[in-house]
Coordinates of C-alpha atoms and ligand atoms in Angstrom, one line a residue:
M281 CA 0.0 0.1 -0.1
I282 CA 1.3 3.3 -1.0
K283 CA -0.2 7.0 -0.4
V284 CA -2.2 7.9 -3.5
E285 CA -3.4 11.2 -4.5
R286 CA -6.9 12.3 -5.5
I287 CA -7.5 13.8 -8.7
E288 CA -10.1 15.8 -9.8
K289 CA -13.4 14.6 -9.9
P290 CA -14.6 14.0 -13.6
E291 CA -16.5 17.0 -15.1
E292 CA -19.8 14.7 -15.8
L293 CA -20.0 14.5 -11.9
T294 CA -21.6 17.8 -11.4
V295 CA -23.5 18.7 -8.0
D296 CA -26.8 18.1 -9.9
V297 CA -25.6 14.8 -11.3
Q298 CA -24.4 13.7 -8.0
K299 CA -27.5 14.7 -6.3
H300 CA -29.5 13.0 -8.6
L301 CA -27.9 9.7 -8.6
T302 CA -27.9 9.7 -4.8
E303 CA -31.7 10.1 -4.9
E304 CA -31.6 7.1 -7.3
F305 CA -29.5 4.9 -5.3
K306 CA -31.7 5.7 -2.1
K307 CA -34.8 4.9 -4.0
D308 CA -33.1 1.4 -4.8
K309 CA -30.0 0.4 -3.3
K310 CA -29.6 -2.4 -5.7
K311 CA -28.8 0.3 -8.3
S312 CA -24.9 0.7 -9.1
V313 CA -25.3 4.2 -9.7
W314 CA -21.5 5.0 -9.5
N315 CA -20.9 2.4 -12.3
K316 CA -20.5 5.1 -14.9
K317 CA -17.5 5.0 -17.5
Y318 CA -16.6 8.5 -16.5
I319 CA -16.2 7.5 -13.2
R320 CA -14.3 4.3 -13.8
D321 CA -12.0 5.9 -16.2
K322 CA -11.0 8.5 -14.0
L323 CA -10.5 6.2 -10.9
L324 CA -8.1 4.0 -13.1
K325 CA -6.0 6.8 -14.1
E326 CA -6.0 8.1 -10.5
C327 CA -4.6 5.0 -9.1
N328 CA -2.6 4.0 -11.9
N329 CA -4.5 1.0 -12.8
K330 CA -3.6 -0.7 -9.1
C331 CA -5.8 -1.6 -6.3
V332 CA -5.2 1.0 -3.7
Y333 CA -5.0 -1.3 -1.1
C334 CA -3.3 -4.3 -2.0
E335 CA -1.5 -2.9 -5.3
C336 CA -2.4 -5.7 -7.7
F337 CA -3.0 -4.5 -11.1
I338 CA -6.6 -4.0 -12.1
G339 CA -8.6 -2.9 -15.3
E340 CA -8.3 -4.0 -18.8
G341 CA -6.4 -7.5 -19.1
Y342 CA -6.0 -7.6 -15.3
K343 CA -8.4 -8.3 -12.3
E344 CA -11.9 -6.4 -12.5
M345 CA -11.8 -3.0 -10.7
H346 CA -14.5 -3.0 -7.9
V347 CA -15.3 0.7 -7.0
D348 CA -15.0 0.5 -3.3
H349 CA -17.3 3.0 -1.2
F350 CA -14.7 3.8 1.8
H351 CA -17.7 4.6 3.9
Y352 CA -20.2 1.6 3.4
K353 CA -22.7 3.0 0.6
D354 CA -25.7 1.1 2.1
K355 CA -25.3 3.0 5.7
Y356 CA -23.7 6.0 4.4
E357 CA -25.9 6.9 1.5
D358 CA -25.3 10.4 0.9
E359 CA -21.7 9.4 0.0
V360 CA -22.6 6.9 -2.8
V361 CA -21.1 8.8 -5.5
E362 CA -18.9 11.3 -3.4
W363 CA -16.0 11.6 -5.3
N364 CA -13.6 11.4 -2.1
N365 CA -15.3 8.1 -1.0
L366 CA -14.8 6.2 -4.4
N367 CA -11.6 3.9 -3.9
P368 CA -10.4 1.9 -7.0
S369 CA -9.9 -1.5 -5.8
C370 CA -9.5 -5.4 -6.6
P371 CA -12.2 -8.0 -6.0
H372 CA -10.2 -9.5 -2.9
C373 CA -9.8 -6.3 -1.2
N374 CA -13.3 -4.9 -2.1
K375 CA -15.2 -8.2 -0.8
N376 CA -12.9 -8.5 2.3
K377 CA -14.0 -5.2 3.3
S378 CA -17.6 -5.5 2.3
S379 CA -20.1 -3.8 5.0
H380 CA -17.1 -2.8 7.2
D381 CA -17.8 0.3 9.0
T382 CA -14.8 2.6 8.5
Y383 CA -16.2 5.4 10.6
E384 CA -16.7 3.3 13.6
E385 CA -13.9 1.1 13.2
P386 CA -11.2 3.1 11.1
I387 CA -9.1 1.5 8.6
I388 CA -6.0 3.3 6.8
N389 CA -7.2 4.9 3.9
P390 CA -4.4 5.5 1.6
F391 CA -5.9 8.9 0.2
E392 CA -6.0 10.3 3.5
Q393 CA -2.9 8.6 5.1
N394 CA 0.0 7.8 4.3
P395 CA 1.0 3.7 4.8
Q396 CA 4.7 4.2 5.5
E397 CA 4.1 5.9 8.8
Y398 CA 1.8 2.6 9.9
F399 CA 3.5 -0.3 8.6
Y400 CA 7.0 -2.2 8.2
L401 CA 7.4 -5.0 6.0
K402 CA 8.8 -8.5 6.4
N403 CA 8.3 -11.7 4.5
Y404 CA 6.1 -10.1 2.4
R405 CA 3.6 -9.3 5.2
Y406 CA 2.6 -6.2 6.4
Y407 CA 3.3 -5.4 10.2
S408 CA 2.5 -2.6 12.7
R409 CA 5.3 -0.3 13.1
N410 CA 4.8 0.6 16.8
D411 CA 2.1 0.4 19.6
K412 CA 0.7 3.6 18.9
V413 CA -0.9 2.4 15.5
E414 CA -0.9 -1.1 16.2
K415 CA -4.8 -1.5 16.4
I416 CA -5.6 0.5 13.2
V417 CA -2.9 -1.5 11.6
R418 CA -4.4 -4.9 12.6
D419 CA -8.0 -3.7 11.7
T420 CA -6.5 -2.8 8.2
I421 CA -4.8 -6.0 7.7
D422 CA -7.9 -8.2 8.9
V423 CA -10.5 -6.2 7.1
L424 CA -8.8 -6.2 3.6
G425 CA -7.2 -9.7 4.1
L426 CA -3.7 -7.9 3.3
N427 CA -1.8 -10.9 4.6
D428 CA -3.7 -13.7 2.9
T429 CA -1.3 -16.1 1.6
E430 CA -3.3 -17.4 -1.3
D431 CA -4.7 -14.1 -2.5
V432 CA -1.9 -11.8 -2.0
V433 CA 1.4 -12.8 -0.2
K434 CA 1.9 -15.7 -2.9
F435 CA 2.1 -13.1 -5.4
R436 CA 4.2 -10.7 -3.9
F437 CA 6.7 -13.5 -3.1
E438 CA 6.9 -14.6 -6.5
Q439 CA 7.5 -11.2 -8.1
G440 CA 9.9 -10.2 -5.2
E441 CA 12.1 -13.4 -5.7
A442 CA 12.1 -12.7 -9.5
I443 CA 13.6 -9.2 -8.7
I444 CA 16.1 -10.4 -6.2
E445 CA 17.2 -12.8 -8.9
K446 CA 17.3 -10.3 -11.1
I447 CA 19.4 -7.9 -9.0
Q448 CA 21.8 -10.8 -8.6
E449 CA 22.3 -11.5 -12.1
I450 CA 22.9 -7.9 -13.1
Y451 CA 25.4 -7.4 -10.2
E452 CA 27.5 -10.2 -11.2
L453 CA 27.4 -9.2 -14.9
A454 CA 28.9 -5.8 -13.9
N455 CA 31.2 -7.2 -11.3
E456 CA 32.8 -9.8 -13.4
N457 CA 33.5 -7.2 -16.0
K458 CA 34.0 -4.5 -14.0
Y459 CA 37.3 -3.6 -16.0
I460 CA 36.1 -3.4 -19.3
L461 CA 32.6 -2.3 -18.9
C462 CA 33.5 1.0 -19.9
S463 CA 35.0 -0.1 -23.2
D464 CA 32.2 -2.9 -24.0
T465 CA 29.4 -1.0 -25.3
K466 CA 27.1 -4.0 -25.6
K467 CA 27.8 -5.3 -22.2
K468 CA 27.7 -1.8 -20.7
N469 CA 24.3 -1.3 -22.0
R470 CA 23.1 -5.0 -20.8
V471 CA 24.0 -3.5 -17.4
L472 CA 22.4 -0.4 -17.5
R473 CA 19.3 -1.6 -19.2
G474 CA 19.3 -4.1 -16.4
C475 CA 19.3 -1.6 -13.7
K476 CA 16.8 0.3 -15.1
N477 CA 14.5 -2.5 -15.4
I478 CA 15.0 -3.3 -11.8
L479 CA 14.6 0.0 -10.6
S480 CA 11.2 0.4 -12.8
K481 CA 9.6 -2.4 -10.7
G482 CA 10.1 -0.6 -7.6
T483 CA 8.3 2.9 -8.8
R484 CA 4.7 3.9 -7.6
E485 CA 3.3 2.7 -11.3
A486 CA 4.7 -0.7 -10.6
E487 CA 2.6 -3.4 -9.3
Y488 CA 3.0 -4.4 -5.3
S489 CA 5.6 -1.3 -5.4
A490 CA 5.7 -0.9 -1.6
F491 CA 7.3 -4.4 -1.4
M492 CA 9.2 -4.2 -4.7
A493 CA 10.8 -0.6 -3.5
T494 CA 11.6 -2.1 0.0
I495 CA 13.2 -5.1 -1.6
I496 CA 15.4 -3.3 -4.1
K497 CA 16.6 -0.8 -1.6
D498 CA 17.3 -3.6 1.1
D499 CA 19.2 -5.8 -1.0
I500 CA 23.0 -5.7 -0.7
Y501 CA 23.7 -6.7 -4.2
Y502 CA 21.6 -3.4 -5.5
G503 CA 23.7 -1.3 -3.2
K504 CA 26.9 -2.9 -4.5
L505 CA 25.6 -3.0 -8.2
K506 CA 25.0 1.2 -7.6
S507 CA 28.5 1.6 -6.3
I508 CA 30.0 0.0 -8.9
L509 CA 28.1 1.9 -11.7
I510 CA 29.1 5.1 -9.7
E511 CA 32.5 4.3 -9.5
L512 CA 33.0 3.6 -13.1
G513 CA 31.2 7.0 -14.0
I514 CA 28.1 5.3 -15.6
W515 CA 25.6 6.0 -13.2
N516 CA 23.4 8.0 -15.1
E517 CA 20.5 10.7 -14.7
I518 CA 17.7 8.0 -15.4
L519 CA 19.0 5.6 -12.8
Q520 CA 19.1 8.2 -10.3
E521 CA 15.8 9.7 -10.9
L522 CA 14.5 6.0 -10.8
D523 CA 16.3 5.5 -7.7
A524 CA 14.8 8.6 -5.9
K525 CA 11.5 7.3 -7.0
V526 CA 12.2 4.0 -5.4
D527 CA 13.5 5.6 -2.2
E528 CA 10.4 7.7 -1.9
I529 CA 7.8 4.7 -1.4
K530 CA 10.1 1.9 0.1
M531 CA 9.1 1.2 3.7
Q532 CA 10.8 0.2 7.1
T533 CA 11.8 -3.2 7.4
I534 CA 12.0 -3.2 11.2
P535 CA 9.5 -2.1 13.6
D536 CA 10.3 1.3 15.5
M537 CA 12.8 1.4 18.1
Ligands
LIG45 ZN1 -6.7 -5.3 -3.6

């Protein structure tokens, strides 16, 4: 989970339209009045085609996007098409959350709170950083099923292990060819391209980016690879920019002291 920014609501969702749709919903709660193309398109854009809770890809070619009402719609009817109440999510998180009342028992809303301040990551799972946030962290994990092995942990594990292997591979390529790298354009480009690919998996647009960013930054061989490239003078602006982006979203790997 990473901090997500709200974008402007769709132009079509005017005050009048919102009022009308809300009335329609109040008359018939079975009506998916929020299910409009202009709403769905904007939501997908807002979240970079990722579930705002578990960060799996959603939308065309991936899991279907569910529109999660952060405050449960059947109880808080007036918020049924309130733009700030619509959170793009995956079927897993939306179904788990179902009718949970987030006013009575708050969970972390990545549009409002920065998940970095609440979680630390270990073994592809979320944990509470400290006792002060323990309650809301536990509730968030339990309500959304954020540590469910079959539905989410397994996928983070697969992608995380793949990135660790890739880092090892590129590091070895760079290290073994350290003294010829600058004059061997083909090898140099392979290393630079590999490093760029690794880092792109840890930016906010990437799937499970909180985990991927943390894994990359925590990997001893990534640190060594970066040092070699800096030492050889081939660490470039693109890599620096990506490296900074990954830094922005990585999480702690130990609880607060
Ligand atoms: Zn999800």
